[in-house]
Amino acid sequence: MNDETRGARNGLGRQSAAARTGSPRMGQPPRSDMDAPLTRLFPGPGVQRPLQGCYLGHELHRQGSAGRPLVYTSFITSLDGRISDVDPATGRHRVPPAIANERDWRLFLELAAQAELLLTTARHLRAVTEDRYRDMIDPGAAHAGLARWRRAQGLAPQPALAALSMGLDFPVRAVREAHRGPMLVITGRAAPAARVRELQGHGIEVVAAGDERRVKGAALVSTLRRRRWRSVFSVAGPAVLHTLLEADALDRLYLSIGQVVLGGEQGHTLTRGAPLDPPRGFDLRELHHDPAAPPGAGQLLACFERRRQG
């Protein structure tokens, strides 16, 4: 699977909030007032609360179980549904600067701090080796409080990493220098044998979970469940989100909605792939209003939970 944008705030992607392409956010966001409170809109009544700690209270690492992890993701979007645009200087997809913001990025890192595993792509691994998005694979790097929080919860200092890659085209030595914890690469049957051996030589487990063209959703879910992680945070982009939805594996969607209409024709929306049949339904679990960012607009911070029968 070749995921060109993170879109998600996806944070290896929203970049420190900004360049995120469709994958969770990549880029350096503008400074904003981190002390301004949020207003909870749902469930009511409308009460104010601090930004910091808003998502830590969800305790996502306690919601799943070994063999049945809670799988969640996070994106930031404009009112007209754009999670990315194209940086004219680099040609890369990024989180649109008009919606990228530090407050959203803080909440993204709170979600990463609760993960036992980060699900990502080779594209994001390459970005990490270029000194981009390192605070995503190590949420405590820029926010010492998140590192302390992980320790207090009995979590490892860094989440484990699972990367989807068909070509295994990332600098393995540099990746291992940035992340020395458990790492898994999920690929297809046609993965280059020499590269598989090289990765294994660096202590990286390689698993085939697809055909010659793409990783299959059902095989991906089975792979994750066998490893007994309890919380899996997908920081990949719209193609991976489609794979998770197709396999009906996504439990929660965190969506930051910048109150901005961008216009234009470039960029991505939340998913990339064939129509989902049936469409996947979600219930609103929580909604906050943030008036402090993006500047001059504000944003809605929504948490949706997959509606399941039975």
mmCIF file of C-alpha atoms in Angstrom:
data_model
loop_
_atom_site.group_PDB
_atom_site.id
_atom_site.type_symbol
_atom_site.label_atom_id
_atom_site.label_comp_id
_atom_site.label_asym_id
_atom_site.label_seq_id
_atom_site.Cartn_x
_atom_site.Cartn_y
_atom_site.Cartn_z
ATOM 1 C CA MET A 1 0.000 0.000 0.000
ATOM 2 C CA ASN A 2 1.436 3.275 -1.026
ATOM 3 C CA ASP A 3 -0.051 6.040 1.071
ATOM 4 C CA GLU A 4 0.943 9.369 -0.342
ATOM 5 C CA THR A 5 -0.750 11.557 2.205
ATOM 6 C CA ARG A 6 -1.335 11.373 5.782
ATOM 7 C CA GLY A 7 -4.141 13.592 5.965
ATOM 8 C CA ALA A 8 -4.950 12.477 9.187
ATOM 9 C CA ARG A 9 -3.635 14.809 11.442
ATOM 10 C CA ASN A 10 -2.006 12.060 11.098
ATOM 11 C CA GLY A 11 0.674 13.202 12.320
ATOM 12 C CA LEU A 12 3.795 11.549 11.397
ATOM 13 C CA GLY A 13 1.456 13.383 10.133
ATOM 14 C CA ARG A 14 -0.174 16.578 10.960
ATOM 15 C CA GLN A 15 3.504 17.454 11.399
ATOM 16 C CA SER A 16 3.892 19.332 14.271
ATOM 17 C CA ALA A 17 0.837 20.243 12.854
ATOM 18 C CA ALA A 18 1.207 21.246 9.606
ATOM 19 C CA ALA A 19 2.365 19.309 6.830
ATOM 20 C CA ARG A 20 0.285 16.533 7.623
ATOM 21 C CA THR A 21 -1.152 15.349 4.481
ATOM 22 C CA GLY A 22 -3.935 13.514 4.586
ATOM 23 C CA SER A 23 -2.151 11.605 7.084
ATOM 24 C CA PRO A 24 -2.539 12.463 10.295
ATOM 25 C CA ARG A 25 -0.211 16.659 10.020
ATOM 26 C CA MET A 26 3.211 17.633 8.993
ATOM 27 C CA GLY A 27 4.796 21.081 9.245
ATOM 28 C CA GLN A 28 5.430 23.778 11.777
ATOM 29 C CA PRO A 29 2.136 25.253 12.977
ATOM 30 C CA PRO A 30 1.630 28.840 13.995
ATOM 31 C CA ARG A 31 1.884 29.622 17.688
ATOM 32 C CA SER A 32 -1.411 29.876 19.516
ATOM 33 C CA ASP A 33 -2.670 30.432 23.043
ATOM 34 C CA MET A 34 -2.354 27.023 24.700
ATOM 35 C CA ASP A 35 -4.148 28.224 27.846
ATOM 36 C CA ALA A 36 -7.443 29.201 26.201
ATOM 37 C CA PRO A 37 -10.198 26.812 27.351
ATOM 38 C CA LEU A 38 -12.409 24.559 25.262
ATOM 39 C CA THR A 39 -16.184 24.480 25.548
ATOM 40 C CA ARG A 40 -17.786 21.058 25.642
ATOM 41 C CA LEU A 41 -20.864 20.994 23.402
ATOM 42 C CA PHE A 42 -21.701 17.287 23.635
ATOM 43 C CA PRO A 43 -22.567 15.635 25.857
ATOM 44 C CA GLY A 44 -24.039 18.731 27.504
ATOM 45 C CA PRO A 45 -24.203 20.994 29.310
ATOM 46 C CA GLY A 46 -21.721 23.425 27.769
ATOM 47 C CA VAL A 47 -18.885 23.585 30.273
ATOM 48 C CA GLN A 48 -15.357 24.888 29.831
ATOM 49 C CA ARG A 49 -12.278 22.750 30.317
ATOM 50 C CA PRO A 50 -8.533 23.034 29.647
ATOM 51 C CA LEU A 51 -7.140 21.985 26.286
ATOM 52 C CA GLN A 52 -4.303 19.976 27.777
ATOM 53 C CA GLY A 53 -5.479 16.627 29.057
ATOM 54 C CA CYS A 54 -8.724 16.722 27.072
ATOM 55 C CA TYR A 55 -7.991 13.470 25.232
ATOM 56 C CA LEU A 56 -5.798 11.824 27.883
ATOM 57 C CA GLY A 57 -8.944 11.316 29.918
ATOM 58 C CA HIS A 58 -10.202 8.862 27.299
ATOM 59 C CA GLU A 59 -7.617 6.288 28.483
ATOM 60 C CA LEU A 60 -7.602 4.572 25.112
ATOM 61 C CA HIS A 61 -4.924 2.108 26.212
ATOM 62 C CA ARG A 62 -7.484 0.666 28.647
ATOM 63 C CA GLN A 63 -10.384 0.408 26.193
ATOM 64 C CA GLY A 64 -9.027 -2.481 24.137
ATOM 65 C CA SER A 65 -7.703 -5.870 25.144
ATOM 66 C CA ALA A 66 -4.969 -8.245 24.058
ATOM 67 C CA GLY A 67 -6.298 -9.846 20.902
ATOM 68 C CA ARG A 68 -8.920 -7.130 20.363
ATOM 69 C CA PRO A 69 -7.179 -3.747 20.295
ATOM 70 C CA LEU A 70 -8.954 -0.414 20.147
ATOM 71 C CA VAL A 71 -8.059 1.003 16.715
ATOM 72 C CA TYR A 72 -8.359 4.759 16.296
ATOM 73 C CA THR A 73 -7.203 7.553 14.024
ATOM 74 C CA SER A 74 -7.235 11.341 13.851
ATOM 75 C CA PHE A 75 -7.535 13.842 11.021
ATOM 76 C CA ILE A 76 -7.879 17.579 10.649
ATOM 77 C CA THR A 77 -10.094 18.946 7.889
ATOM 78 C CA SER A 78 -11.517 22.191 6.566
ATOM 79 C CA LEU A 79 -15.247 22.877 6.369
ATOM 80 C CA ASP A 80 -15.156 21.847 2.711
ATOM 81 C CA GLY A 81 -13.568 18.522 3.601
ATOM 82 C CA ARG A 82 -9.913 19.092 2.686
ATOM 83 C CA ILE A 83 -7.331 17.272 4.783
ATOM 84 C CA SER A 84 -4.409 18.252 2.577
ATOM 85 C CA ASP A 85 -3.142 20.561 -0.124
ATOM 86 C CA VAL A 86 0.099 20.636 -2.105
ATOM 87 C CA ASP A 87 3.090 22.631 -0.934
ATOM 88 C CA PRO A 88 4.164 24.605 -4.037
ATOM 89 C CA ALA A 89 7.767 24.666 -2.837
ATOM 90 C CA THR A 90 8.183 20.898 -2.464
ATOM 91 C CA GLY A 91 5.275 19.298 -4.317
ATOM 92 C CA ARG A 92 4.449 17.344 -1.164
ATOM 93 C CA HIS A 93 1.033 16.995 0.339
ATOM 94 C CA ARG A 94 0.666 18.755 3.661
ATOM 95 C CA VAL A 95 -1.954 19.863 6.130
ATOM 96 C CA PRO A 96 -3.333 23.134 4.723
ATOM 97 C CA PRO A 97 -1.605 25.985 6.589
ATOM 98 C CA ALA A 98 -4.965 27.714 7.091
ATOM 99 C CA ILE A 99 -6.111 24.918 9.434
ATOM 100 C CA ALA A 100 -2.837 23.548 10.867
ATOM 101 C CA ASN A 101 -2.403 24.698 14.449
ATOM 102 C CA GLU A 102 -0.491 23.923 17.599
ATOM 103 C CA ARG A 103 -3.573 23.226 19.710
ATOM 104 C CA ASP A 104 -4.731 20.494 17.368
ATOM 105 C CA TRP A 105 -1.206 19.080 17.352
ATOM 106 C CA ARG A 106 -1.162 18.933 21.150
ATOM 107 C CA LEU A 107 -4.318 16.811 21.097
ATOM 108 C CA PHE A 108 -2.835 14.643 18.362
ATOM 109 C CA LEU A 109 0.166 13.949 20.592
ATOM 110 C CA GLU A 110 -2.168 13.078 23.463
ATOM 111 C CA LEU A 111 -3.700 10.423 21.227
ATOM 112 C CA ALA A 112 -0.241 9.140 20.285
ATOM 113 C CA ALA A 113 0.728 9.001 23.961
ATOM 114 C CA GLN A 114 -2.056 6.475 24.600
ATOM 115 C CA ALA A 115 -0.970 4.077 21.855
ATOM 116 C CA GLU A 116 0.824 0.811 22.384
ATOM 117 C CA LEU A 117 1.307 0.725 18.607
ATOM 118 C CA LEU A 118 1.499 3.400 15.915
ATOM 119 C CA LEU A 119 0.358 2.234 12.478
ATOM 120 C CA THR A 120 2.128 4.190 9.758
ATOM 121 C CA THR A 121 3.681 3.969 6.283
ATOM 122 C CA ALA A 122 7.139 3.957 4.732
ATOM 123 C CA ARG A 123 6.564 7.546 3.654
ATOM 124 C CA HIS A 124 6.364 8.648 7.247
ATOM 125 C CA LEU A 125 9.397 6.613 8.222
ATOM 126 C CA ARG A 126 11.381 8.456 5.577
ATOM 127 C CA ALA A 127 10.123 11.744 7.019
ATOM 128 C CA VAL A 128 11.285 10.754 10.506
ATOM 129 C CA THR A 129 14.802 10.184 9.215
ATOM 130 C CA GLU A 130 14.724 13.751 7.860
ATOM 131 C CA ASP A 131 14.016 15.050 11.381
ATOM 132 C CA ARG A 132 10.338 15.582 10.677
ATOM 133 C CA TYR A 133 7.597 14.209 12.915
ATOM 134 C CA ARG A 134 9.909 12.720 15.508
ATOM 135 C CA ASP A 135 7.631 13.906 18.281
ATOM 136 C CA MET A 136 5.018 11.608 16.853
ATOM 137 C CA ILE A 137 6.972 8.395 17.369
ATOM 138 C CA ASP A 138 8.205 9.804 20.687
ATOM 139 C CA PRO A 139 5.341 11.925 22.072
ATOM 140 C CA GLY A 140 7.381 12.884 25.113
ATOM 141 C CA ALA A 141 10.205 14.429 23.098
ATOM 142 C CA ALA A 142 8.597 17.868 22.937
ATOM 143 C CA HIS A 143 6.130 17.420 25.808
ATOM 144 C CA ALA A 144 7.812 15.953 28.881
ATOM 145 C CA GLY A 145 4.446 15.702 30.586
ATOM 146 C CA LEU A 146 3.320 13.124 28.029
ATOM 147 C CA ALA A 147 6.412 11.013 28.667
ATOM 148 C CA ARG A 148 5.678 11.095 32.402
ATOM 149 C CA TRP A 149 2.057 10.229 31.713
ATOM 150 C CA ARG A 150 3.068 7.135 29.719
ATOM 151 C CA ARG A 151 5.350 5.971 32.515
ATOM 152 C CA ALA A 152 2.605 6.459 35.099
ATOM 153 C CA GLN A 153 0.246 4.356 32.962
ATOM 154 C CA GLY A 154 2.746 1.517 32.669
ATOM 155 C CA LEU A 155 3.283 2.089 28.952
ATOM 156 C CA ALA A 156 6.620 1.736 27.174
ATOM 157 C CA PRO A 157 8.580 4.982 26.642
ATOM 158 C CA GLN A 158 7.797 4.811 22.917
ATOM 159 C CA PRO A 159 4.937 3.069 21.125
ATOM 160 C CA ALA A 160 5.839 0.120 18.938
ATOM 161 C CA LEU A 161 5.777 0.862 15.197
ATOM 162 C CA ALA A 162 4.037 -1.021 12.402
ATOM 163 C CA ALA A 163 4.652 0.330 8.899
ATOM 164 C CA LEU A 164 2.749 -0.616 5.761
ATOM 165 C CA SER A 165 5.071 -0.772 2.764
ATOM 166 C CA MET A 166 5.035 -2.700 -0.492
ATOM 167 C CA GLY A 167 8.532 -1.740 -1.669
ATOM 168 C CA LEU A 168 10.237 -1.558 1.762
ATOM 169 C CA ASP A 169 11.825 1.645 0.480
ATOM 170 C CA PHE A 170 12.992 3.443 3.596
ATOM 171 C CA PRO A 171 16.458 3.909 5.177
ATOM 172 C CA VAL A 172 16.414 1.154 7.750
ATOM 173 C CA ARG A 173 19.516 2.224 9.696
ATOM 174 C CA ALA A 174 18.265 5.766 10.150
ATOM 175 C CA VAL A 175 14.818 4.528 11.154
ATOM 176 C CA ARG A 176 16.290 2.237 13.802
ATOM 177 C CA GLU A 177 18.362 5.101 15.164
ATOM 178 C CA ALA A 178 15.166 7.126 15.585
ATOM 179 C CA HIS A 179 13.127 4.243 16.981
ATOM 180 C CA ARG A 180 14.781 1.410 18.877
ATOM 181 C CA GLY A 181 11.600 -0.191 20.152
ATOM 182 C CA PRO A 182 9.626 -3.066 18.628
ATOM 183 C CA MET A 183 8.974 -2.605 14.929
ATOM 184 C CA LEU A 184 6.935 -4.507 12.386
ATOM 185 C CA VAL A 185 6.721 -4.007 8.620
ATOM 186 C CA ILE A 186 3.566 -5.242 6.915
ATOM 187 C CA THR A 187 3.940 -5.871 3.193
ATOM 188 C CA GLY A 188 2.672 -7.964 0.281
ATOM 189 C CA ARG A 189 3.739 -11.272 -1.219
ATOM 190 C CA ALA A 190 6.007 -9.616 -3.795
ATOM 191 C CA ALA A 191 8.236 -7.820 -1.282
ATOM 192 C CA PRO A 192 11.920 -7.832 -2.354
ATOM 193 C CA ALA A 193 13.558 -10.782 -0.600
ATOM 194 C CA ALA A 194 16.895 -9.005 -0.132
ATOM 195 C CA ARG A 195 15.197 -6.067 1.566
ATOM 196 C CA VAL A 196 13.212 -8.419 3.799
ATOM 197 C CA ARG A 197 16.458 -10.018 4.977
ATOM 198 C CA GLU A 198 18.043 -6.606 5.556
ATOM 199 C CA LEU A 199 15.146 -5.451 7.707
ATOM 200 C CA GLN A 200 15.160 -8.682 9.670
ATOM 201 C CA GLY A 201 18.863 -8.181 10.280
ATOM 202 C CA HIS A 202 17.996 -4.934 12.045
ATOM 203 C CA GLY A 203 15.518 -6.623 14.345
ATOM 204 C CA ILE A 204 12.429 -5.697 12.310
ATOM 205 C CA GLU A 205 9.741 -8.320 11.872
ATOM 206 C CA VAL A 206 8.376 -8.512 8.312
ATOM 207 C CA VAL A 207 4.912 -9.958 7.694
ATOM 208 C CA ALA A 208 3.159 -10.531 4.363
ATOM 209 C CA ALA A 209 -0.493 -9.508 4.699
ATOM 210 C CA GLY A 210 -1.615 -8.926 1.144
ATOM 211 C CA ASP A 211 -1.158 -9.739 -2.513
ATOM 212 C CA GLU A 212 1.273 -8.297 -5.063
ATOM 213 C CA ARG A 213 -0.509 -4.928 -5.128
ATOM 214 C CA ARG A 214 -1.696 -3.994 -1.652
ATOM 215 C CA VAL A 215 -2.023 -4.919 1.988
ATOM 216 C CA LYS A 216 -5.424 -6.490 2.633
ATOM 217 C CA GLY A 217 -7.548 -5.171 5.459
ATOM 218 C CA ALA A 218 -8.566 -8.523 6.944
ATOM 219 C CA ALA A 219 -4.981 -9.800 6.944
ATOM 220 C CA LEU A 220 -3.778 -6.538 8.489
ATOM 221 C CA VAL A 221 -6.324 -6.802 11.304
ATOM 222 C CA SER A 222 -5.379 -10.428 11.948
ATOM 223 C CA THR A 223 -1.703 -9.453 12.132
ATOM 224 C CA LEU A 224 -2.379 -6.709 14.657
ATOM 225 C CA ARG A 225 -4.573 -8.907 16.833
ATOM 226 C CA ARG A 226 -2.015 -11.698 17.018
ATOM 227 C CA ARG A 227 0.547 -9.279 18.482
ATOM 228 C CA ARG A 228 -1.814 -8.539 21.391
ATOM 229 C CA TRP A 229 -1.517 -4.748 21.399
ATOM 230 C CA ARG A 230 -4.400 -3.101 23.247
ATOM 231 C CA SER A 231 -4.404 0.324 21.545
ATOM 232 C CA VAL A 232 -3.479 0.998 17.908
ATOM 233 C CA PHE A 233 -3.272 4.570 16.609
ATOM 234 C CA SER A 234 -3.246 4.875 12.824
ATOM 235 C CA VAL A 235 -1.219 7.921 11.808
ATOM 236 C CA ALA A 236 -1.330 7.009 8.140
ATOM 237 C CA GLY A 237 -3.354 8.669 5.408
ATOM 238 C CA PRO A 238 -6.603 8.198 3.505
ATOM 239 C CA ALA A 239 -5.645 4.946 1.761
ATOM 240 C CA VAL A 240 -4.863 3.235 5.067
ATOM 241 C CA LEU A 241 -8.028 4.661 6.602
ATOM 242 C CA HIS A 242 -9.994 3.115 3.738
ATOM 243 C CA THR A 243 -8.276 -0.228 4.379
ATOM 244 C CA LEU A 244 -9.264 -0.106 8.052
ATOM 245 C CA LEU A 245 -12.845 0.875 7.250
ATOM 246 C CA GLU A 246 -13.111 -1.775 4.562
ATOM 247 C CA ALA A 247 -12.138 -4.394 7.149
ATOM 248 C CA ASP A 248 -14.493 -2.764 9.683
ATOM 249 C CA ALA A 249 -11.533 -2.446 12.037
ATOM 250 C CA LEU A 250 -11.754 1.233 13.004
ATOM 251 C CA ASP A 251 -13.296 1.871 16.422
ATOM 252 C CA ARG A 252 -12.856 5.634 16.852
ATOM 253 C CA LEU A 253 -12.342 8.611 14.581
ATOM 254 C CA TYR A 254 -11.047 11.867 16.056
ATOM 255 C CA LEU A 255 -11.798 14.726 13.696
ATOM 256 C CA SER A 256 -10.689 18.333 14.098
ATOM 257 C CA ILE A 257 -12.750 20.591 11.836
ATOM 258 C CA GLY A 258 -11.150 23.949 11.099
ATOM 259 C CA GLN A 259 -13.934 26.486 10.564
ATOM 260 C CA VAL A 260 -12.436 27.557 7.245
ATOM 261 C CA VAL A 261 -13.524 27.026 3.629
ATOM 262 C CA LEU A 262 -10.426 26.544 1.460
ATOM 263 C CA GLY A 263 -11.809 26.122 -2.051
ATOM 264 C CA GLY A 264 -9.614 24.942 -4.895
ATOM 265 C CA GLU A 265 -9.318 21.527 -6.498
ATOM 266 C CA GLN A 266 -6.122 20.086 -5.023
ATOM 267 C CA GLY A 267 -5.872 17.940 -1.947
ATOM 268 C CA HIS A 268 -7.454 14.890 -0.414
ATOM 269 C CA THR A 269 -10.462 13.967 1.652
ATOM 270 C CA LEU A 270 -10.573 11.429 4.493
ATOM 271 C CA THR A 271 -10.504 8.227 2.455
ATOM 272 C CA ARG A 272 -9.156 7.039 -0.867
ATOM 273 C CA GLY A 273 -10.584 3.867 -2.373
ATOM 274 C CA ALA A 274 -13.732 2.182 -3.618
ATOM 275 C CA PRO A 275 -17.149 3.041 -2.139
ATOM 276 C CA LEU A 276 -17.775 1.303 1.188
ATOM 277 C CA ASP A 277 -20.716 -1.088 0.987
ATOM 278 C CA PRO A 278 -22.430 -0.726 3.313
ATOM 279 C CA PRO A 279 -21.310 2.744 4.434
ATOM 280 C CA ARG A 280 -19.761 2.725 7.908
ATOM 281 C CA GLY A 281 -21.855 4.452 10.553
ATOM 282 C CA PHE A 282 -20.474 6.322 13.583
ATOM 283 C CA ASP A 283 -22.026 7.833 16.699
ATOM 284 C CA LEU A 284 -20.903 11.170 18.118
ATOM 285 C CA ARG A 285 -19.199 10.489 21.431
ATOM 286 C CA GLU A 286 -17.841 13.936 22.279
ATOM 287 C CA LEU A 287 -17.700 17.435 20.771
ATOM 288 C CA HIS A 288 -15.751 20.509 21.892
ATOM 289 C CA HIS A 289 -15.501 24.002 20.463
ATOM 290 C CA ASP A 290 -12.066 25.630 20.374
ATOM 291 C CA PRO A 291 -12.274 29.385 19.650
ATOM 292 C CA ALA A 292 -8.511 29.943 19.833
ATOM 293 C CA ALA A 293 -7.314 28.172 16.669
ATOM 294 C CA PRO A 294 -6.970 28.379 13.758
ATOM 295 C CA PRO A 295 -6.564 32.148 14.168
ATOM 296 C CA GLY A 296 -9.643 34.085 13.169
ATOM 297 C CA ALA A 297 -11.804 31.001 12.780
ATOM 298 C CA GLY A 298 -11.805 28.368 15.517
ATOM 299 C CA GLN A 299 -12.336 24.634 15.249
ATOM 300 C CA LEU A 300 -14.618 21.830 16.353
ATOM 301 C CA LEU A 301 -13.026 18.818 18.031
ATOM 302 C CA ALA A 302 -15.146 15.724 17.503
ATOM 303 C CA CYS A 303 -14.798 12.136 18.635
ATOM 304 C CA PHE A 304 -16.861 9.550 16.758
ATOM 305 C CA GLU A 305 -17.322 5.916 17.771
ATOM 306 C CA ARG A 306 -18.111 3.124 15.337
ATOM 307 C CA ARG A 307 -21.722 2.038 15.554
ATOM 308 C CA ARG A 308 -21.771 -1.736 15.780
ATOM 309 C CA GLN A 309 -24.690 -4.119 15.874
ATOM 310 C CA GLY A 310 -25.099 -6.125 19.043
#
